[in-house]
Coordinates of C-alpha atoms in Angstrom, one line a residue:
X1 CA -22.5 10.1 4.3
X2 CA -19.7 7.6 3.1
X3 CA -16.3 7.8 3.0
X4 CA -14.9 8.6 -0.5
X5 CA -13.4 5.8 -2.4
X6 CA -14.5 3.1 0.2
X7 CA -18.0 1.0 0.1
X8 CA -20.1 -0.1 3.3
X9 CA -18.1 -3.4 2.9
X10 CA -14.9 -1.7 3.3
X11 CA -16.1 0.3 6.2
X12 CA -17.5 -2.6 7.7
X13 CA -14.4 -4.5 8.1
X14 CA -12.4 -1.2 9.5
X15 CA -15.3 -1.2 12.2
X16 CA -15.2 -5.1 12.6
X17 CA -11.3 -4.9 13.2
X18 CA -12.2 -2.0 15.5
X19 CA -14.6 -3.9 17.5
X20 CA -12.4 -7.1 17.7
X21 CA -9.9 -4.8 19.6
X22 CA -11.9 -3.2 21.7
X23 CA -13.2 -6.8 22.6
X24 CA -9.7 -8.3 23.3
X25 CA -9.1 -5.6 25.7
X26 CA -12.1 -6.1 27.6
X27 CA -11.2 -9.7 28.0
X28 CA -7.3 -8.9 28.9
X29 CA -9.2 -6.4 31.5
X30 CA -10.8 -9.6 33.1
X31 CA -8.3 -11.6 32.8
X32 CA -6.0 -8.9 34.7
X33 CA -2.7 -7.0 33.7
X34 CA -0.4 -9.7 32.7
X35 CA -2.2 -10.2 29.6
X36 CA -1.9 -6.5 28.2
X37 CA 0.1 -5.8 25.0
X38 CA 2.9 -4.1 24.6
X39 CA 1.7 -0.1 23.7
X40 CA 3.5 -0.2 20.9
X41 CA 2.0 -3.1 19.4
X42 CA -1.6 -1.4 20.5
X43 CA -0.4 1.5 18.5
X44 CA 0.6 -0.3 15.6
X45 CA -2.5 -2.0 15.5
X46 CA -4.6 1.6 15.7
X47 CA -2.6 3.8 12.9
X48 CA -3.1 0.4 10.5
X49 CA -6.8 0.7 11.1
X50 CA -7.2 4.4 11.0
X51 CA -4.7 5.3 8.5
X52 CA -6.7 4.7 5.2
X53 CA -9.4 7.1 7.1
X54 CA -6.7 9.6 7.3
X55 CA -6.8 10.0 11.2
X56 CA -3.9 9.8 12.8
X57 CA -2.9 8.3 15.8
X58 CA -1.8 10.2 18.7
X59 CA 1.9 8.8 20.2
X60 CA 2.4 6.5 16.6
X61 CA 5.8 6.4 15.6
X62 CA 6.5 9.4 12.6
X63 CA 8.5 6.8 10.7
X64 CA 5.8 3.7 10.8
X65 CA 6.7 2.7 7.1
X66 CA 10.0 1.7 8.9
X67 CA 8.7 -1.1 10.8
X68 CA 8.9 -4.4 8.8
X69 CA 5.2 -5.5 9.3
X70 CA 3.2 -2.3 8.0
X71 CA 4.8 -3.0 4.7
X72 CA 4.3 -6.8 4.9
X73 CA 0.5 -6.2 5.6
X74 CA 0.1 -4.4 2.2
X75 CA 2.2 -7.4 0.2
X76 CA 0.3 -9.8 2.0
X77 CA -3.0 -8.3 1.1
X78 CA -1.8 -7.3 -3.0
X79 CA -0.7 -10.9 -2.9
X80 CA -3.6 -12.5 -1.6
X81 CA -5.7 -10.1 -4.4
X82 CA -3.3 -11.5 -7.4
X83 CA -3.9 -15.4 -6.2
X84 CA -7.7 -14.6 -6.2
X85 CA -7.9 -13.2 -9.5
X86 CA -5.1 -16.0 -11.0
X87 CA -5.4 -17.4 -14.2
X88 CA -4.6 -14.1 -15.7
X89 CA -6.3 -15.1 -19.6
X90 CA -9.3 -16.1 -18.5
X91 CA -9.5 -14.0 -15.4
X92 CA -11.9 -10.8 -15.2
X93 CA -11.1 -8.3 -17.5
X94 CA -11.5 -4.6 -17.6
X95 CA -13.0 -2.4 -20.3
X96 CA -9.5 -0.9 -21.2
X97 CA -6.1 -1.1 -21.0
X98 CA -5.4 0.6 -17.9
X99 CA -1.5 2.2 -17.6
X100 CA 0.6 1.4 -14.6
X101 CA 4.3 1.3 -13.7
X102 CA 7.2 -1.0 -15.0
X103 CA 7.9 -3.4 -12.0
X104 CA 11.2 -4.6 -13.4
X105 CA 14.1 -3.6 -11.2
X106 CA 17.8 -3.5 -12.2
X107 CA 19.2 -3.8 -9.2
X108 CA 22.8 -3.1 -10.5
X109 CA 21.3 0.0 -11.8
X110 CA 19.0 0.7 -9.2
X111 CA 22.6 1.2 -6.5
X112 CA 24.4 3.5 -9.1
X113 CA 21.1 6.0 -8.8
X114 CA 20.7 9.2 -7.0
X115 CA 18.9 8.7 -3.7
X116 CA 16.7 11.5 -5.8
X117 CA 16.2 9.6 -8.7
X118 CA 15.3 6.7 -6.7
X119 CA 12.2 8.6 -5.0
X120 CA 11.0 9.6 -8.2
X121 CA 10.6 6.6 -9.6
X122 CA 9.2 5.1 -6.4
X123 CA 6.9 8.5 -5.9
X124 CA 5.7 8.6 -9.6
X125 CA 5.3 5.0 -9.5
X126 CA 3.3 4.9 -6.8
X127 CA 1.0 7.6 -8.0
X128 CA 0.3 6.1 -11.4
X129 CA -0.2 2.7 -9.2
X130 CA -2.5 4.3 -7.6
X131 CA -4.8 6.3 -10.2
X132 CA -4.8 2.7 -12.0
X133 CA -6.5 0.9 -8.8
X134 CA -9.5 3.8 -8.2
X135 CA -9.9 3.2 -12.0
X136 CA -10.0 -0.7 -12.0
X137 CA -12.2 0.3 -9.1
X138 CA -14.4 2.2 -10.6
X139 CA -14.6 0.4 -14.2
X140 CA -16.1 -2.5 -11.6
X141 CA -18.8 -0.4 -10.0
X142 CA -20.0 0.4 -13.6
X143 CA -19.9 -3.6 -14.6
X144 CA -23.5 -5.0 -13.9
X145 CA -22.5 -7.8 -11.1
X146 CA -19.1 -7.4 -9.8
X147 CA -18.3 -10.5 -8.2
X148 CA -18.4 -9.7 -4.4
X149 CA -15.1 -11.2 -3.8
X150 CA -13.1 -9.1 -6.3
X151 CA -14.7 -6.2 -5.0
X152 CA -13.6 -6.3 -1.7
X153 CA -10.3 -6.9 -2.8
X154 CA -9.9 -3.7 -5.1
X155 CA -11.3 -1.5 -2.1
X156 CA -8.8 -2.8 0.1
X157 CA -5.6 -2.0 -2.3
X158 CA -7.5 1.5 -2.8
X159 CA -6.9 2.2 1.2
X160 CA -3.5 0.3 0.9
X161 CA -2.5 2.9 -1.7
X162 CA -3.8 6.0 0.1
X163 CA -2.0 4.5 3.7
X164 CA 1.1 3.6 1.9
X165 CA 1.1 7.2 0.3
X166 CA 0.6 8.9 3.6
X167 CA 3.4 6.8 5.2
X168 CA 5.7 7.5 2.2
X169 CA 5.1 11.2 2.2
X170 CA 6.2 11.1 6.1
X171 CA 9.4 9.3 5.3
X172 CA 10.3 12.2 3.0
X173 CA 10.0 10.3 -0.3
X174 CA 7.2 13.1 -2.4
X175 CA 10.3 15.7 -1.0
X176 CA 13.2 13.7 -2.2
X177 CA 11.6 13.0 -5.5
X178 CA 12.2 16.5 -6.4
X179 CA 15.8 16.9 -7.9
X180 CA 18.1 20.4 -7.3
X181 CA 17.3 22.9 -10.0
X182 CA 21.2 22.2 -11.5
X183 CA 20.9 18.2 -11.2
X184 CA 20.0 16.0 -14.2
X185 CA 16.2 15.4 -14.4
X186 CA 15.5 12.0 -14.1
X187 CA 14.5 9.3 -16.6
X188 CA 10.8 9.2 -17.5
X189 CA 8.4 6.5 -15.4
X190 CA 8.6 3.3 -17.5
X191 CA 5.1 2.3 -17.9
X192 CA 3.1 -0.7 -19.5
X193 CA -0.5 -1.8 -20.5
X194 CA -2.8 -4.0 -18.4
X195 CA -5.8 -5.4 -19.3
X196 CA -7.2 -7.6 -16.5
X197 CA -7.6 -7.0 -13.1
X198 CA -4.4 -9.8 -12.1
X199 CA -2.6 -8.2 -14.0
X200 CA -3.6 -5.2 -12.1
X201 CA -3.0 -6.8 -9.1
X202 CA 0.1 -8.7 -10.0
X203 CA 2.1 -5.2 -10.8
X204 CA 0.4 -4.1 -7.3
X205 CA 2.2 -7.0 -5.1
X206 CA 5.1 -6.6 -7.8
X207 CA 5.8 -2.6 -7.1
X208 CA 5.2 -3.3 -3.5
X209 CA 7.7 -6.1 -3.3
X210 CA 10.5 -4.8 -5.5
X211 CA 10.8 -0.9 -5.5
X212 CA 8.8 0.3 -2.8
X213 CA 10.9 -2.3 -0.6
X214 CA 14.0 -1.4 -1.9
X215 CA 13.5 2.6 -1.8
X216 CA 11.8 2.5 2.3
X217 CA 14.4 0.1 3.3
X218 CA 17.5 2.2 2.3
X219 CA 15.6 5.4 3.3
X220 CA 15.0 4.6 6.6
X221 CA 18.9 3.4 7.3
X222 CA 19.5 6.3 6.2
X223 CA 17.1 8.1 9.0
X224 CA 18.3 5.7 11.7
X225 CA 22.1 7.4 10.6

């Protein structure tokens, strides 16, 4: 049975990543204990593996989103699947225009706003993101030879989106979205049309580079307080 929302490709680079661990530890082993990592690099390395499977990682830190390179993975990766698909007018296209969030950030703006306001935006952002990359992905499985490359690089933002929802949720960010019953609802998501799957990707490296940045930086100085 496979995993929902994940092809054997996918999977099979989880289990390669998997197997290139458990094969540097054997050689450390040999080579004796000098040449162990650090446990909290080991454990780093095992909740970014297991994370998009939803398993978690027994003695992970709670706040993971709050070290610098788990969030510097998923730009990396969204940025590496925006420079694969560049050339965004004669790049592939999808079927339909496919509604995701505004990247633009005022950042004047963006200090005056209520730490609630600010995980809305980032929350509701995130989820529209999201429903926008399993429907790019699937809008590909129906196409009749999805280039292989392309492929691989949709599945991974789908597990990026799920691992970066998980960690977001831990930070407290679906719990701060949600404004006091007497407070001022906040403004509604600004959204836009996409029509090819770099521009899919480019307002995936976009969000992840300007809001979700913004909003996990200042959230977890806040939890360090």
């Amino acid at each position: 049975m496979g995993v929902p929302g994940f092809t054997s490709e996918a999977i099979g680079q989880e289990v390669a990543v998997f197997k290139d661990l458990r094969l540097a530890k054997d050689q450390r082993r040999e080579r004796g204990p000098a040449f162990l990592p650090e446990r909290p690099t080991l454990l780093l390395l095992l909740s970014l593996l297991l994370l998009p499977l939803g398993l978690p990682v027994l003695g992970a830190p709670p706040r993971l989103i709050c070290d610098s390179r788990v969030l510097e993975r998923y730009i990396l990766e969204a940025k590496e699947a925006e420079n694969v698909t560049m050339g965004c007018a004669e790049g592939p296209r999808l079927n339909e225009n496919i509604t995701v969030p505004d990247t633009k950030v005022n950042f004047y703006a963006w200090k005056r706003m209520e730490v609630e306001e600010q995980a809305a935006e980032v929350w509701q952002g995130l989820s529209l993101l999201s429903e926008a990359i399993l429907r790019g992905q699937a809008l590909l499985a129906n196409s009749s030879q999805p280039p292989e490359t392309l492929q691989l690089h949709i599945d991974k933002a789908v597990s990026g989106l799920r691992s970066l929802t998980s960690l977001l949720r831990v930070l407290g960010a679906q719990k701060e979205s949600i404004s006091p019953p007497d407070a001022t609802p906040p403004a509604p998501l600004r959204t836009l049309m996409v029509d090819t799957f770099c521009k899919l990707f480019r307002v995936y490296s976009n969000f992840l580079r300007g809001k979700l940045k913004l909003y996990t930086g200042e959230a977890c100085r806040r939890g360090d307080r």
